[in-house]
CSV table of C-alpha atoms in Angstrom, one decimal:
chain,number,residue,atom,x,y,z
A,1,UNK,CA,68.8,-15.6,20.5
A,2,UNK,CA,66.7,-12.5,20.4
A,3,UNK,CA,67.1,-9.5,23.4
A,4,UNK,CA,63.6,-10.8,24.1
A,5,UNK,CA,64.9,-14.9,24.9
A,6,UNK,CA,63.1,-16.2,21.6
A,7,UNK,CA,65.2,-18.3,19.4
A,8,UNK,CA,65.7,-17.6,16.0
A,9,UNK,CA,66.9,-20.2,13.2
A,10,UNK,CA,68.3,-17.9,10.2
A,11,UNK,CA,69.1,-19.9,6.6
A,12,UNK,CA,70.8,-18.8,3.7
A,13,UNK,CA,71.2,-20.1,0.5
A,14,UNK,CA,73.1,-19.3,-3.0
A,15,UNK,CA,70.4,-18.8,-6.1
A,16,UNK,CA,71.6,-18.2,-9.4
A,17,UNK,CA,70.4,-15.2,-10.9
A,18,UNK,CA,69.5,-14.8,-14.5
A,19,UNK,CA,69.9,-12.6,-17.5
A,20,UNK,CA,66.5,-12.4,-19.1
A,21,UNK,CA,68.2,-11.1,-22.5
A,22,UNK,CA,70.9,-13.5,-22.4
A,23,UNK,CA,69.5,-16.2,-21.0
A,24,UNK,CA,72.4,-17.0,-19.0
A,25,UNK,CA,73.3,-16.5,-15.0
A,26,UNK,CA,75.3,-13.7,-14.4
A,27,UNK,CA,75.3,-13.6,-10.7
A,28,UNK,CA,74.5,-15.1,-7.3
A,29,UNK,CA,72.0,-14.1,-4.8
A,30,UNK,CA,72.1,-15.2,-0.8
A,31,UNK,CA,68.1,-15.7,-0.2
A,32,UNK,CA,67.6,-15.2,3.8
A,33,UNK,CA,64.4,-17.2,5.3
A,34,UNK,CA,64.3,-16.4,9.5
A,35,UNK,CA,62.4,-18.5,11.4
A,36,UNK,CA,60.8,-18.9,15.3
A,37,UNK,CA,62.0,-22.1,16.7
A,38,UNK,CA,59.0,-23.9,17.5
A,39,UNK,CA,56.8,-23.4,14.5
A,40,UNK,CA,53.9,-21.2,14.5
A,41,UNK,CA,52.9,-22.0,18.0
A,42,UNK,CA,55.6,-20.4,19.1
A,43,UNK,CA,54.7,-17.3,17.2
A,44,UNK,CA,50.9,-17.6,18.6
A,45,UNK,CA,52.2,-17.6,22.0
A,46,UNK,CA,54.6,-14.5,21.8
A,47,UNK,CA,51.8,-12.3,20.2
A,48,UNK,CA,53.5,-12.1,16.7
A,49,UNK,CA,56.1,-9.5,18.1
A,50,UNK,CA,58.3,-7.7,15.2
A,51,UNK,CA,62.2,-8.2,16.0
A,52,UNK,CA,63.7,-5.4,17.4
A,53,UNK,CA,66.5,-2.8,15.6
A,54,UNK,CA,69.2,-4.9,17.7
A,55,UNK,CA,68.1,-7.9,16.7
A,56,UNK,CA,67.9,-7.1,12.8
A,57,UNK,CA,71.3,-5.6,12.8
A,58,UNK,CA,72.8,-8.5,14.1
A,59,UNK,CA,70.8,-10.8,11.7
A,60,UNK,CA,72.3,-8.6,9.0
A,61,UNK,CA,76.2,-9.0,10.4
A,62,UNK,CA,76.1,-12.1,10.4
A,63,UNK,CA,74.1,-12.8,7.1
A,64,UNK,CA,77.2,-10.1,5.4
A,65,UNK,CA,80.1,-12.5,7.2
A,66,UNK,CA,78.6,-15.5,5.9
A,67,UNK,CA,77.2,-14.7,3.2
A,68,UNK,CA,80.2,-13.6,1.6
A,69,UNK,CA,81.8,-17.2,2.7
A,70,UNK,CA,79.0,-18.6,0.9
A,71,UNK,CA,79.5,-16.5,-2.6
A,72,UNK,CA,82.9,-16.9,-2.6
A,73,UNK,CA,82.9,-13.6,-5.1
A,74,UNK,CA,86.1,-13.6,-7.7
A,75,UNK,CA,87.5,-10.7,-9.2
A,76,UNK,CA,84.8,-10.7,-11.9
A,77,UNK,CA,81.4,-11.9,-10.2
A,78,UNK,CA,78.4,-10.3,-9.1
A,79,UNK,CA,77.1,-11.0,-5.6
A,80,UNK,CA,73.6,-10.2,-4.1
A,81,UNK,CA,73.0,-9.8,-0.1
A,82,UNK,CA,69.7,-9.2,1.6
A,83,UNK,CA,70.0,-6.5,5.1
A,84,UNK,CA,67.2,-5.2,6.6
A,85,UNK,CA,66.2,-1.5,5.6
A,86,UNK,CA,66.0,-0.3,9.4
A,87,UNK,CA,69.7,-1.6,9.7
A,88,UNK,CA,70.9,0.7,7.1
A,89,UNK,CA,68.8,3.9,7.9
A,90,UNK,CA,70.1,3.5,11.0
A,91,UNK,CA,73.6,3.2,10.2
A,92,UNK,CA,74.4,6.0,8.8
A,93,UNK,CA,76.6,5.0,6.4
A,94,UNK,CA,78.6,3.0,9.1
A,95,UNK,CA,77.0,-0.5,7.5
A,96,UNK,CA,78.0,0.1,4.1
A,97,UNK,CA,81.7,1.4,5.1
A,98,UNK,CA,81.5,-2.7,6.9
A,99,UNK,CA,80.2,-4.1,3.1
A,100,UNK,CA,83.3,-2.1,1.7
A,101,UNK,CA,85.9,-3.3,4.4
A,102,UNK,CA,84.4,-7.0,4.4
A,103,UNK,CA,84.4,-7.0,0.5
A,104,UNK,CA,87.6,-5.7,-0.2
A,105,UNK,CA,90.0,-8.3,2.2
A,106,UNK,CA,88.1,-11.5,1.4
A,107,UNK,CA,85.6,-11.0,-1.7
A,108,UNK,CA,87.2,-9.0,-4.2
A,109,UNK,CA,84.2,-9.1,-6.7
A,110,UNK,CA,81.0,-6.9,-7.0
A,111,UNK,CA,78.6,-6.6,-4.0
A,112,UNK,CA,75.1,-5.7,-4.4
A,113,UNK,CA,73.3,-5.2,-1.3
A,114,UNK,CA,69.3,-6.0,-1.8
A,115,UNK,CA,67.6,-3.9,0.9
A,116,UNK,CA,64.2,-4.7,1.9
A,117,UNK,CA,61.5,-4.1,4.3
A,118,UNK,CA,59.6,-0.6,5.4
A,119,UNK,CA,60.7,0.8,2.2
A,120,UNK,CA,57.0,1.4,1.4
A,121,UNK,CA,56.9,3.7,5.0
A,122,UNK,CA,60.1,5.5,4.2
A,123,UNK,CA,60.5,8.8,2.0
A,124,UNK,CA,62.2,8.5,-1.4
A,125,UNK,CA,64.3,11.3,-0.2
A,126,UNK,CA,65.6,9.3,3.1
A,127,UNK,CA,65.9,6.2,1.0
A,128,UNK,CA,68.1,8.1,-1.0
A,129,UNK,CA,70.4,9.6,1.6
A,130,UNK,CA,70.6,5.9,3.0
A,131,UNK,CA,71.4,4.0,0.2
A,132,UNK,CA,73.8,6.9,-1.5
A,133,UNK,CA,76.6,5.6,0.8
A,134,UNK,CA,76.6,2.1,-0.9
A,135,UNK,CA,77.2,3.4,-4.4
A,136,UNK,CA,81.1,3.1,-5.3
A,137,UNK,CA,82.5,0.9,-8.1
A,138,UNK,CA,82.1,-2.4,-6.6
A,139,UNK,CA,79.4,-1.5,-4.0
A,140,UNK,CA,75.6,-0.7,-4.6
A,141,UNK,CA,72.2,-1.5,-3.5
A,142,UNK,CA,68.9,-3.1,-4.9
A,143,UNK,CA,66.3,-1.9,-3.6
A,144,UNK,CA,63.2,-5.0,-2.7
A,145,UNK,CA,59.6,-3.2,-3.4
A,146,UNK,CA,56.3,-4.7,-2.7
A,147,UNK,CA,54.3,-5.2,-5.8
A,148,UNK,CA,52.4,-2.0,-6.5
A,149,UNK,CA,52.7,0.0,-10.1
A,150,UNK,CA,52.4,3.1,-7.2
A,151,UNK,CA,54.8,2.2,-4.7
A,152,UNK,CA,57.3,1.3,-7.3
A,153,UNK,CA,56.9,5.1,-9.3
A,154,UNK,CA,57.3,7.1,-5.7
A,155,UNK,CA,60.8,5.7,-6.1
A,156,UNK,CA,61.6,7.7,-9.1
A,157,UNK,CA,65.0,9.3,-8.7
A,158,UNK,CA,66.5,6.9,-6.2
A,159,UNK,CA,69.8,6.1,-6.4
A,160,UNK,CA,69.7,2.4,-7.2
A,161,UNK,CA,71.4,-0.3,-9.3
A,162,UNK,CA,67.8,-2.2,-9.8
A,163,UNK,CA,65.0,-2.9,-8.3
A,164,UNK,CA,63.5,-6.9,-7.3
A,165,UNK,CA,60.1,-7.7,-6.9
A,166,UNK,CA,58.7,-11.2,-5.4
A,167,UNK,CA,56.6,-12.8,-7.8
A,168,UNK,CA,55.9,-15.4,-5.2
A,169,UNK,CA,53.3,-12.6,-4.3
A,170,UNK,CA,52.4,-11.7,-8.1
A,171,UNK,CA,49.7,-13.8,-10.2
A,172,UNK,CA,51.1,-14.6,-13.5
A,173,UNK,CA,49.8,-17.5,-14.8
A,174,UNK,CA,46.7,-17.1,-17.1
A,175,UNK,CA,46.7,-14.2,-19.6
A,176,UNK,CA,44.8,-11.8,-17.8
A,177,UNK,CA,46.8,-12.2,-15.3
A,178,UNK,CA,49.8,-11.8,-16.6
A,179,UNK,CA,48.3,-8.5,-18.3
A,180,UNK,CA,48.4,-7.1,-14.2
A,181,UNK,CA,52.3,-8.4,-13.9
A,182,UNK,CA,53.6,-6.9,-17.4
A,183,UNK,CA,52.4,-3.7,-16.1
A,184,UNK,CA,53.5,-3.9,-12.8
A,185,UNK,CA,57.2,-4.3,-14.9
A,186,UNK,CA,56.8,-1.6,-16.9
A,187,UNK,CA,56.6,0.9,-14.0
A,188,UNK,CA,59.3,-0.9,-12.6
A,189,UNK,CA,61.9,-0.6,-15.6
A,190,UNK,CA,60.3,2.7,-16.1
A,191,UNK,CA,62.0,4.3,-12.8
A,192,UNK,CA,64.7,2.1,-12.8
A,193,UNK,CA,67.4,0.9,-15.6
A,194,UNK,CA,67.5,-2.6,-13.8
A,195,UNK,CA,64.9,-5.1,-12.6
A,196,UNK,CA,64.9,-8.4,-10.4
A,197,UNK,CA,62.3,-10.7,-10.9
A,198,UNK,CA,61.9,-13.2,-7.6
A,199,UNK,CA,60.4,-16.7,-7.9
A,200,UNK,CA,59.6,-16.1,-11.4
A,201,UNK,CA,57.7,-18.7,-13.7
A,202,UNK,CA,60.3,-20.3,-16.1
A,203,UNK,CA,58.1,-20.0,-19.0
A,204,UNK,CA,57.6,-16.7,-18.4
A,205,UNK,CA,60.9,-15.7,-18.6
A,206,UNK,CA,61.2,-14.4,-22.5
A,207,UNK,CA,57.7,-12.5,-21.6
A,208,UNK,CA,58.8,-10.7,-18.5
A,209,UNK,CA,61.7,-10.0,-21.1
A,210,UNK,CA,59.5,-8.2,-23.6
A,211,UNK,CA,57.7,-6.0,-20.7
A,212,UNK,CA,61.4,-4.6,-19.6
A,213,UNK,CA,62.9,-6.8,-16.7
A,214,UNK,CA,66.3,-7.5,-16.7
A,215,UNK,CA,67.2,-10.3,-14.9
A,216,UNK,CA,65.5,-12.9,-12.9
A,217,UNK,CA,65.4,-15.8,-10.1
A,218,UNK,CA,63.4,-18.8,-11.4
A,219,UNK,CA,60.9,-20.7,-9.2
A,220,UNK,CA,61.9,-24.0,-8.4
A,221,UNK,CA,65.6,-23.7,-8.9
A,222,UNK,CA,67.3,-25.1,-6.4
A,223,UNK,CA,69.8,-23.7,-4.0
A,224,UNK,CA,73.7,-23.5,-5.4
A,225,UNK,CA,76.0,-25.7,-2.8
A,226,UNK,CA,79.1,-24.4,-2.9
């Protein structure tokens, strides 16, 4: 329930996430889909309204506490958790020091926290500060970019572990098509040393290989029960 009295229904699910140049999964990432009880007339009737910073932060809380239930990290795996980017500019560090805590009594593994929306609003230098305080050795952030060869170079020099891109939003079917996404990966692996394809053509994968991503979540793969 929302400080405004609208319900919210928030779902997560495990996806396996692959290694483009292995060909293998290597880790698991919780995808987040938040809905408006009551479909879209629900959402006509309350004028579209964002959520508010209160609201977000406890969406993330509760996505870290059970989300970290769900991927059941060992020693030696990689995890991947979505948080809202107003919830950790506005923390102050305080979120990540909760990612640490939460991660070290219960999932002893690495965490990678994927951070996403407003980052196109935000300057590289305050995205910076913000995510600095997630990078220790098991603790560090992905940062989730719109799909723009621009917005993805004004990140240059921004303390990352990778950066994901939806392809849900990407064409990359036909060849000329696919001409647009290759180069929308290059700037990508150009100003970072790691990058997350999302919902990502199978038979694509050995391509987006070849243009410089490293890893990727497959379209139609279906959710890991654990």
């Amino acid at each position: 329930m929302t400080r405004a009295g609208r319900e919210l229904t928030v779902t997560l699910a495990a996806q396996p996430v692959f290694d483009l140049d292995r060909s293998t999964p290597v880790s698991r990432r919780i995808r987040r889909i938040v809905r408006h009880r009551g479909g879209e007339s629900a959402l006509a009737a309350l004028g579209r309204r964002t959520l508010e910073p209160a609201d977000l932060k406890r969406i993330d809380l509760q996505t870290l506490n059970y989300g970290l239930d769900l991927l059941r990290l060992g020693p030696e795996d990689t995890g991947v958790l979505p948080a809202f980017w107003r919830t950790v500019a506005s923390s102050r560090g305080r979120f990540a020091l909760l990612c640490a805590e939460l991660q070290h009594g219960s999932a002893p593994g690495n965490l990678l926290v994927e951070v996403m929306g407003g980052l196109e609003q935000a300057p590289p230098e305050t995205i910076d500060e913000s995510v600095g305080h997630f990078e220790t050795a098991a603790l560090g952030v992905i940062l989730h970019i719109a799909p723009d060869p621009g917005l993805v170079r004004r990140l240059a020099g921004v303390r990352a572990r990778c950066l994901a891109i939806d392809f849900a939003g990407v064409a990359h079917e036909g060849p000329r098509e696919w001409q647009a996404a290759q180069d929308l990966i290059v700037a990508a692996r150009e100003t970072c040393s790691q990058v997350l394809l999302l919902n990502l053509r199978p038979d694509r994968g050995l391509a987006a290989q070849a243009a410089g991503a490293t890893h990727a979540v497959f379209a139609g793969m279906a959710a890991i029960t654990v």
